[in-house]
Amino acid sequence: MTRPISAIININSLKNNFKIIRNIAFKSKIWLVLKADAYGHGIKNIFPVLNKKSNGFAILTIDEAIFLRINGYKKPILLLEGFFNKEELYLIYKYNLTITLHNKWQLNTLIKYKSKYPINIYIKINTGMNRLGFPTKNIIKIINIVKNQINVYKITLMTHFADASINSNFVKKQINNIKKYIHNYYEFPCSFANSAATLWHSYSHYDWIRTGIILYGASPTGDWKDISKKKIKPVMTLKSRIISIQKILPGQIVGYNCNYYTNKKRRIGIIACGYADGYPRNITAKTYVLIKGIKTKILGNVCMDMIAVDLINIPTAKIGSSVELWGENLKIDDIAKSVNTIGYELMCSLTKRVPRILK
Ligand SMILES: *Cc1c(COP(=O)(O)O)cnc(C)c1O
């Protein structure tokens, strides 16, 4: 028997989420964001499902882009941070990639190593997030340089929102910063919206939205209840099995460091899932697993390869019983919240040794 942990990737849920995004932003094209190995789902699993439906894929590294091209993807590919060294430029030209241009070094490098073939350029504008992008007041100048000195097929204006949650007014503020400084902004295609803005700020959709997290079925806010009415479905279910049962007496301990004592007789299940699988170590009293439809608590520390759970209310659980760590029934947002993070981080932290299995 192989070790029983796996991440089940539900293809129908993925298609369902795509359809919902397609309907919400019905006027826009969609960059499906496949960075971080498709948010931990495996780019090689996700890409074939969405290949035909997609308008384009957004990724982070040149390797991801080349993977897509080598596997026959002919539509646009966007490098979300452009290039990091001049050697990558040659590959960008070779594979006809769309690049984000966000700093002076990139601009100067592009001017220096021009291409025979035109490429598409997303000029990233810092409208308030203060992470990447040119200052709004310089944008007209930058656009003119790009237009006149670089072999560019199409310029698109791009920005990223710092807070696009439901009641945020920061989205409007950031868009207004563009309108204020770039009076003719509507002459260019625009790409501003991430998942949150796609769901809750439809005026921000413009030509291309860029959706990641909702494609995978978790909430951009980290709160499942914010998207629970949108019919979005979790794509990944992390599953394992009970590999040992221990019956312990009052006063005995569970796990390392003797920091969990039981004050009564207990039946404990040991599950094949630990922090080396990407399960968070900093669990709290609100971190549950699901066995036979019943939520139960983790006892003691999360180990590298195992966790111990309370089986007191699940008498039928035995060695081999299936356990859901997060997924269709136990929302990744809830688990993430219980350990003070967001679904994004849990998905991306799932390690290589967990097989991804398509369903
Ligand atoms: C990752 C990323 C996105 C997708 O964000 P989600 O919140 O997952 O939709 C969009 N735009 C940029 C620039 C990104 O880096």
PDB file of N, CA and C in Angstrom, residues 6-83:
ATOM      1  N   SER A   6      -3.541  12.033  -0.322  1.00  0.00           N
ATOM      2  CA  SER A   6      -3.574  12.567  -1.691  1.00  0.00           C
ATOM      3  C   SER A   6      -4.440  13.822  -1.742  1.00  0.00           C
ATOM      4  N   ALA A   7      -4.177  14.616  -2.753  1.00  0.00           N
ATOM      5  CA  ALA A   7      -5.026  15.787  -3.020  1.00  0.00           C
ATOM      6  C   ALA A   7      -5.863  15.446  -4.242  1.00  0.00           C
ATOM      7  N   ILE A   8      -7.164  15.291  -4.009  1.00  0.00           N
ATOM      8  CA  ILE A   8      -8.067  14.971  -5.110  1.00  0.00           C
ATOM      9  C   ILE A   8      -8.424  16.276  -5.816  1.00  0.00           C
ATOM     10  N   ILE A   9      -8.220  16.305  -7.120  1.00  0.00           N
ATOM     11  CA  ILE A   9      -8.523  17.511  -7.911  1.00  0.00           C
ATOM     12  C   ILE A   9      -9.803  17.233  -8.693  1.00  0.00           C
ATOM     13  N   ASN A  10     -10.846  17.957  -8.337  1.00  0.00           N
ATOM     14  CA  ASN A  10     -12.154  17.713  -8.952  1.00  0.00           C
ATOM     15  C   ASN A  10     -12.319  18.566 -10.219  1.00  0.00           C
ATOM     16  N   ILE A  11     -12.239  17.884 -11.342  1.00  0.00           N
ATOM     17  CA  ILE A  11     -12.279  18.565 -12.643  1.00  0.00           C
ATOM     18  C   ILE A  11     -13.628  19.262 -12.872  1.00  0.00           C
ATOM     19  N   ASN A  12     -14.700  18.620 -12.441  1.00  0.00           N
ATOM     20  CA  ASN A  12     -16.012  19.243 -12.641  1.00  0.00           C
ATOM     21  C   ASN A  12     -16.162  20.527 -11.851  1.00  0.00           C
ATOM     22  N   SER A  13     -15.588  20.549 -10.650  1.00  0.00           N
ATOM     23  CA  SER A  13     -15.638  21.774  -9.850  1.00  0.00           C
ATOM     24  C   SER A  13     -14.824  22.876 -10.517  1.00  0.00           C
ATOM     25  N   LEU A  14     -13.692  22.497 -11.076  1.00  0.00           N
ATOM     26  CA  LEU A  14     -12.861  23.469 -11.795  1.00  0.00           C
ATOM     27  C   LEU A  14     -13.636  24.070 -12.969  1.00  0.00           C
ATOM     28  N   LYS A  15     -14.285  23.204 -13.734  1.00  0.00           N
ATOM     29  CA  LYS A  15     -15.083  23.678 -14.879  1.00  0.00           C
ATOM     30  C   LYS A  15     -16.243  24.547 -14.404  1.00  0.00           C
ATOM     31  N   ASN A  16     -16.852  24.129 -13.302  1.00  0.00           N
ATOM     32  CA  ASN A  16     -17.951  24.893 -12.719  1.00  0.00           C
ATOM     33  C   ASN A  16     -17.489  26.314 -12.352  1.00  0.00           C
ATOM     34  N   ASN A  17     -16.332  26.397 -11.692  1.00  0.00           N
ATOM     35  CA  ASN A  17     -15.835  27.703 -11.270  1.00  0.00           C
ATOM     36  C   ASN A  17     -15.493  28.581 -12.465  1.00  0.00           C
ATOM     37  N   PHE A  18     -14.923  27.946 -13.487  1.00  0.00           N
ATOM     38  CA  PHE A  18     -14.613  28.708 -14.696  1.00  0.00           C
ATOM     39  C   PHE A  18     -15.891  29.304 -15.284  1.00  0.00           C
ATOM     40  N   LYS A  19     -16.930  28.482 -15.335  1.00  0.00           N
ATOM     41  CA  LYS A  19     -18.197  28.934 -15.913  1.00  0.00           C
ATOM     42  C   LYS A  19     -18.770  30.119 -15.129  1.00  0.00           C
ATOM     43  N   ILE A  20     -18.648  30.048 -13.818  1.00  0.00           N
ATOM     44  CA  ILE A  20     -19.146  31.144 -12.979  1.00  0.00           C
ATOM     45  C   ILE A  20     -18.365  32.434 -13.260  1.00  0.00           C
ATOM     46  N   ILE A  21     -17.051  32.309 -13.356  1.00  0.00           N
ATOM     47  CA  ILE A  21     -16.229  33.488 -13.657  1.00  0.00           C
ATOM     48  C   ILE A  21     -16.603  34.042 -15.034  1.00  0.00           C
ATOM     49  N   ARG A  22     -16.749  33.114 -15.992  1.00  0.00           N
ATOM     50  CA  ARG A  22     -17.127  33.494 -17.366  1.00  0.00           C
ATOM     51  C   ARG A  22     -18.435  34.303 -17.373  1.00  0.00           C
ATOM     52  N   ASN A  23     -19.385  33.861 -16.556  1.00  0.00           N
ATOM     53  CA  ASN A  23     -20.681  34.539 -16.511  1.00  0.00           C
ATOM     54  C   ASN A  23     -20.633  35.872 -15.772  1.00  0.00           C
ATOM     55  N   ILE A  24     -19.834  35.931 -14.728  1.00  0.00           N
ATOM     56  CA  ILE A  24     -19.754  37.180 -13.948  1.00  0.00           C
ATOM     57  C   ILE A  24     -19.103  38.282 -14.780  1.00  0.00           C
ATOM     58  N   ALA A  25     -18.016  37.936 -15.455  1.00  0.00           N
ATOM     59  CA  ALA A  25     -17.288  38.941 -16.239  1.00  0.00           C
ATOM     60  C   ALA A  25     -17.531  38.676 -17.715  1.00  0.00           C
ATOM     61  N   PHE A  26     -18.800  38.694 -18.091  1.00  0.00           N
ATOM     62  CA  PHE A  26     -19.166  38.218 -19.431  1.00  0.00           C
ATOM     63  C   PHE A  26     -18.636  39.104 -20.557  1.00  0.00           C
ATOM     64  N   LYS A  27     -18.260  40.356 -20.218  1.00  0.00           N
ATOM     65  CA  LYS A  27     -17.746  41.240 -21.275  1.00  0.00           C
ATOM     66  C   LYS A  27     -16.229  41.185 -21.414  1.00  0.00           C
ATOM     67  N   SER A  28     -15.583  40.546 -20.467  1.00  0.00           N
ATOM     68  CA  SER A  28     -14.118  40.614 -20.421  1.00  0.00           C
ATOM     69  C   SER A  28     -13.483  39.311 -20.877  1.00  0.00           C
ATOM     70  N   LYS A  29     -12.224  39.413 -21.250  1.00  0.00           N
ATOM     71  CA  LYS A  29     -11.418  38.209 -21.410  1.00  0.00           C
ATOM     72  C   LYS A  29     -10.811  37.869 -20.050  1.00  0.00           C
ATOM     73  N   ILE A  30     -10.417  36.616 -19.925  1.00  0.00           N
ATOM     74  CA  ILE A  30      -9.968  36.139 -18.610  1.00  0.00           C
ATOM     75  C   ILE A  30      -8.546  35.608 -18.675  1.00  0.00           C
ATOM     76  N   TRP A  31      -7.682  36.174 -17.860  1.00  0.00           N
ATOM     77  CA  TRP A  31      -6.400  35.529 -17.589  1.00  0.00           C
ATOM     78  C   TRP A  31      -6.637  34.542 -16.471  1.00  0.00           C
ATOM     79  N   LEU A  32      -6.480  33.271 -16.757  1.00  0.00           N
ATOM     80  CA  LEU A  32      -6.571  32.268 -15.701  1.00  0.00           C
ATOM     81  C   LEU A  32      -5.188  32.158 -15.077  1.00  0.00           C
ATOM     82  N   VAL A  33      -5.115  32.386 -13.773  1.00  0.00           N
ATOM     83  CA  VAL A  33      -3.804  32.483 -13.136  1.00  0.00           C
ATOM     84  C   VAL A  33      -3.344  31.096 -12.691  1.00  0.00           C
ATOM     85  N   LEU A  34      -2.250  30.640 -13.293  1.00  0.00           N
ATOM     86  CA  LEU A  34      -1.720  29.295 -13.014  1.00  0.00           C
ATOM     87  C   LEU A  34      -0.371  29.346 -12.298  1.00  0.00           C
ATOM     88  N   LYS A  35      -0.064  30.494 -11.682  1.00  0.00           N
ATOM     89  CA  LYS A  35       1.243  30.574 -10.996  1.00  0.00           C
ATOM     90  C   LYS A  35       1.264  29.636  -9.793  1.00  0.00           C
ATOM     91  N   ALA A  36       2.455  29.492  -9.211  1.00  0.00           N
ATOM     92  CA  ALA A  36       2.633  28.634  -8.035  1.00  0.00           C
ATOM     93  C   ALA A  36       2.067  27.230  -8.295  1.00  0.00           C
ATOM     94  N   ASP A  37       2.446  26.694  -9.473  1.00  0.00           N
ATOM     95  CA  ASP A  37       1.968  25.380  -9.873  1.00  0.00           C
ATOM     96  C   ASP A  37       0.452  25.277  -9.745  1.00  0.00           C
ATOM     97  N   ALA A  38      -0.201  26.275 -10.343  1.00  0.00           N
ATOM     98  CA  ALA A  38      -1.672  26.358 -10.298  1.00  0.00           C
ATOM     99  C   ALA A  38      -2.165  26.290  -8.848  1.00  0.00           C
ATOM    100  N   TYR A  39      -1.622  27.199  -8.054  1.00  0.00           N
ATOM    101  CA  TYR A  39      -2.004  27.305  -6.631  1.00  0.00           C
ATOM    102  C   TYR A  39      -1.947  25.924  -5.949  1.00  0.00           C
ATOM    103  N   GLY A  40      -0.900  25.183  -6.285  1.00  0.00           N
ATOM    104  CA  GLY A  40      -0.694  23.884  -5.643  1.00  0.00           C
ATOM    105  C   GLY A  40      -1.456  22.736  -6.278  1.00  0.00           C
ATOM    106  N   HIS A  41      -2.294  23.024  -7.281  1.00  0.00           N
ATOM    107  CA  HIS A  41      -3.108  21.961  -7.893  1.00  0.00           C
ATOM    108  C   HIS A  41      -2.357  21.203  -8.990  1.00  0.00           C
ATOM    109  N   GLY A  42      -1.234  21.790  -9.426  1.00  0.00           N
ATOM    110  CA  GLY A  42      -0.458  21.152 -10.503  1.00  0.00           C
ATOM    111  C   GLY A  42      -0.828  21.760 -11.841  1.00  0.00           C
ATOM    112  N   ILE A  43       0.086  22.533 -12.413  1.00  0.00           N
ATOM    113  CA  ILE A  43      -0.194  23.181 -13.706  1.00  0.00           C
ATOM    114  C   ILE A  43      -0.494  22.122 -14.764  1.00  0.00           C
ATOM    115  N   LYS A  44       0.160  20.977 -14.671  1.00  0.00           N
ATOM    116  CA  LYS A  44      -0.057  19.924 -15.679  1.00  0.00           C
ATOM    117  C   LYS A  44      -1.449  19.288 -15.552  1.00  0.00           C
ATOM    118  N   ASN A  45      -2.069  19.426 -14.392  1.00  0.00           N
ATOM    119  CA  ASN A  45      -3.445  18.932 -14.230  1.00  0.00           C
ATOM    120  C   ASN A  45      -4.480  19.950 -14.688  1.00  0.00           C
ATOM    121  N   ILE A  46      -4.204  21.216 -14.409  1.00  0.00           N
ATOM    122  CA  ILE A  46      -5.205  22.261 -14.624  1.00  0.00           C
ATOM    123  C   ILE A  46      -5.227  22.735 -16.075  1.00  0.00           C
ATOM    124  N   PHE A  47      -4.018  22.875 -16.645  1.00  0.00           N
ATOM    125  CA  PHE A  47      -3.906  23.419 -18.001  1.00  0.00           C
ATOM    126  C   PHE A  47      -4.725  22.652 -19.055  1.00  0.00           C
ATOM    127  N   PRO A  48      -4.657  21.303 -19.092  1.00  0.00           N
ATOM    128  CA  PRO A  48      -5.415  20.613 -20.157  1.00  0.00           C
ATOM    129  C   PRO A  48      -6.926  20.804 -20.039  1.00  0.00           C
ATOM    130  N   VAL A  49      -7.417  20.959 -18.807  1.00  0.00           N
ATOM    131  CA  VAL A  49      -8.869  21.108 -18.598  1.00  0.00           C
ATOM    132  C   VAL A  49      -9.354  22.452 -19.147  1.00  0.00           C
ATOM    133  N   LEU A  50      -8.513  23.484 -19.002  1.00  0.00           N
ATOM    134  CA  LEU A  50      -8.950  24.836 -19.344  1.00  0.00           C
ATOM    135  C   LEU A  50      -8.374  25.337 -20.661  1.00  0.00           C
ATOM    136  N   ASN A  51      -7.515  24.539 -21.248  1.00  0.00           N
ATOM    137  CA  ASN A  51      -6.834  24.905 -22.486  1.00  0.00           C
ATOM    138  C   ASN A  51      -7.784  25.528 -23.512  1.00  0.00           C
ATOM    139  N   LYS A  52      -8.822  24.795 -23.893  1.00  0.00           N
ATOM    140  CA  LYS A  52      -9.714  25.250 -24.971  1.00  0.00           C
ATOM    141  C   LYS A  52     -10.584  26.423 -24.549  1.00  0.00           C
ATOM    142  N   LYS A  53     -11.022  26.418 -23.271  1.00  0.00           N
ATOM    143  CA  LYS A  53     -11.930  27.465 -22.800  1.00  0.00           C
ATOM    144  C   LYS A  53     -11.214  28.795 -22.564  1.00  0.00           C
ATOM    145  N   SER A  54      -9.895  28.740 -22.353  1.00  0.00           N
ATOM    146  CA  SER A  54      -9.178  29.921 -21.868  1.00  0.00           C
ATOM    147  C   SER A  54      -8.999  30.975 -22.957  1.00  0.00           C
ATOM    148  N   ASN A  55      -8.848  32.234 -22.493  1.00  0.00           N
ATOM    149  CA  ASN A  55      -8.374  33.293 -23.376  1.00  0.00           C
ATOM    150  C   ASN A  55      -6.868  33.437 -23.254  1.00  0.00           C
ATOM    151  N   GLY A  56      -6.368  33.130 -22.049  1.00  0.00           N
ATOM    152  CA  GLY A  56      -4.935  33.218 -21.805  1.00  0.00           C
ATOM    153  C   GLY A  56      -4.608  32.743 -20.412  1.00  0.00           C
ATOM    154  N   PHE A  57      -3.357  32.357 -20.217  1.00  0.00           N
ATOM    155  CA  PHE A  57      -2.902  31.928 -18.889  1.00  0.00           C
ATOM    156  C   PHE A  57      -1.880  32.922 -18.348  1.00  0.00           C
ATOM    157  N   ALA A  58      -2.029  33.245 -17.069  1.00  0.00           N
ATOM    158  CA  ALA A  58      -1.065  34.135 -16.410  1.00  0.00           C
ATOM    159  C   ALA A  58      -0.214  33.301 -15.471  1.00  0.00           C
ATOM    160  N   ILE A  59       1.089  33.497 -15.566  1.00  0.00           N
ATOM    161  CA  ILE A  59       2.017  32.712 -14.760  1.00  0.00           C
ATOM    162  C   ILE A  59       3.130  33.634 -14.250  1.00  0.00           C
ATOM    163  N   LEU A  60       4.071  33.063 -13.541  1.00  0.00           N
ATOM    164  CA  LEU A  60       5.110  33.899 -12.936  1.00  0.00           C
ATOM    165  C   LEU A  60       6.486  33.674 -13.547  1.00  0.00           C
ATOM    166  N   THR A  61       6.793  32.403 -13.846  1.00  0.00           N
ATOM    167  CA  THR A  61       8.162  32.120 -14.278  1.00  0.00           C
ATOM    168  C   THR A  61       8.214  31.709 -15.745  1.00  0.00           C
ATOM    169  N   ILE A  62       9.369  31.932 -16.312  1.00  0.00           N
ATOM    170  CA  ILE A  62       9.599  31.582 -17.709  1.00  0.00           C
ATOM    171  C   ILE A  62       9.443  30.069 -17.920  1.00  0.00           C
ATOM    172  N   ASP A  63       9.807  29.293 -16.905  1.00  0.00           N
ATOM    173  CA  ASP A  63       9.679  27.834 -17.021  1.00  0.00           C
ATOM    174  C   ASP A  63       8.217  27.416 -17.185  1.00  0.00           C
ATOM    175  N   GLU A  64       7.342  28.071 -16.426  1.00  0.00           N
ATOM    176  CA  GLU A  64       5.914  27.766 -16.552  1.00  0.00           C
ATOM    177  C   GLU A  64       5.428  28.115 -17.956  1.00  0.00           C
ATOM    178  N   ALA A  65       5.897  29.251 -18.471  1.00  0.00           N
ATOM    179  CA  ALA A  65       5.499  29.683 -19.812  1.00  0.00           C
ATOM    180  C   ALA A  65       5.971  28.676 -20.861  1.00  0.00           C
ATOM    181  N   ILE A  66       7.212  28.262 -20.731  1.00  0.00           N
ATOM    182  CA  ILE A  66       7.768  27.304 -21.706  1.00  0.00           C
ATOM    183  C   ILE A  66       7.033  25.970 -21.620  1.00  0.00           C
ATOM    184  N   PHE A  67       6.700  25.558 -20.399  1.00  0.00           N
ATOM    185  CA  PHE A  67       5.912  24.330 -20.227  1.00  0.00           C
ATOM    186  C   PHE A  67       4.615  24.409 -21.058  1.00  0.00           C
ATOM    187  N   LEU A  68       3.932  25.531 -20.952  1.00  0.00           N
ATOM    188  CA  LEU A  68       2.662  25.688 -21.677  1.00  0.00           C
ATOM    189  C   LEU A  68       2.886  25.664 -23.194  1.00  0.00           C
ATOM    190  N   ARG A  69       3.901  26.381 -23.658  1.00  0.00           N
ATOM    191  CA  ARG A  69       4.174  26.418 -25.109  1.00  0.00           C
ATOM    192  C   ARG A  69       4.576  25.039 -25.629  1.00  0.00           C
ATOM    193  N   ILE A  70       5.444  24.357 -24.873  1.00  0.00           N
ATOM    194  CA  ILE A  70       5.911  23.042 -25.304  1.00  0.00           C
ATOM    195  C   ILE A  70       4.738  22.060 -25.387  1.00  0.00           C
ATOM    196  N   ASN A  71       3.746  22.278 -24.523  1.00  0.00           N
ATOM    197  CA  ASN A  71       2.572  21.406 -24.547  1.00  0.00           C
ATOM    198  C   ASN A  71       1.486  21.906 -25.504  1.00  0.00           C
ATOM    199  N   GLY A  72       1.888  22.785 -26.380  1.00  0.00           N
ATOM    200  CA  GLY A  72       1.011  23.142 -27.497  1.00  0.00           C
ATOM    201  C   GLY A  72       0.088  24.321 -27.263  1.00  0.00           C
ATOM    202  N   TYR A  73       0.297  25.070 -26.186  1.00  0.00           N
ATOM    203  CA  TYR A  73      -0.597  26.209 -25.938  1.00  0.00           C
ATOM    204  C   TYR A  73      -0.225  27.368 -26.857  1.00  0.00           C
ATOM    205  N   LYS A  74      -1.197  27.829 -27.640  1.00  0.00           N
ATOM    206  CA  LYS A  74      -0.891  28.856 -28.640  1.00  0.00           C
ATOM    207  C   LYS A  74      -1.462  30.221 -28.283  1.00  0.00           C
ATOM    208  N   LYS A  75      -2.321  30.267 -27.279  1.00  0.00           N
ATOM    209  CA  LYS A  75      -2.953  31.542 -26.928  1.00  0.00           C
ATOM    210  C   LYS A  75      -2.026  32.378 -26.038  1.00  0.00           C
ATOM    211  N   PRO A  76      -2.451  33.589 -25.666  1.00  0.00           N
ATOM    212  CA  PRO A  76      -1.541  34.470 -24.904  1.00  0.00           C
ATOM    213  C   PRO A  76      -1.131  33.899 -23.547  1.00  0.00           C
ATOM    214  N   ILE A  77       0.110  34.169 -23.199  1.00  0.00           N
ATOM    215  CA  ILE A  77       0.649  33.827 -21.876  1.00  0.00           C
ATOM    216  C   ILE A  77       1.224  35.106 -21.289  1.00  0.00           C
ATOM    217  N   LEU A  78       0.788  35.433 -20.079  1.00  0.00           N
ATOM    218  CA  LEU A  78       1.239  36.665 -19.419  1.00  0.00           C
ATOM    219  C   LEU A  78       2.202  36.335 -18.279  1.00  0.00           C
ATOM    220  N   LEU A  79       3.381  36.948 -18.338  1.00  0.00           N
ATOM    221  CA  LEU A  79       4.327  36.831 -17.226  1.00  0.00           C
ATOM    222  C   LEU A  79       4.014  37.959 -16.242  1.00  0.00           C
ATOM    223  N   LEU A  80       3.479  37.605 -15.092  1.00  0.00           N
ATOM    224  CA  LEU A  80       2.918  38.607 -14.170  1.00  0.00           C
ATOM    225  C   LEU A  80       3.949  39.582 -13.599  1.00  0.00           C
ATOM    226  N   GLU A  81       5.215  39.190 -13.606  1.00  0.00           N
ATOM    227  CA  GLU A  81       6.246  40.129 -13.145  1.00  0.00           C
ATOM    228  C   GLU A  81       7.283  40.400 -14.227  1.00  0.00           C
ATOM    229  N   GLY A  82       6.937  40.046 -15.466  1.00  0.00           N
ATOM    230  CA  GLY A  82       7.871  40.281 -16.564  1.00  0.00           C
ATOM    231  C   GLY A  82       9.099  39.405 -16.454  1.00  0.00           C
ATOM    232  N   PHE A  83      10.262  39.992 -16.727  1.00  0.00           N
ATOM    233  CA  PHE A  83      11.502  39.201 -16.689  1.00  0.00           C
ATOM    234  C   PHE A  83      12.411  39.706 -15.580  1.00  0.00           C
TER     235      PHE A  83
END
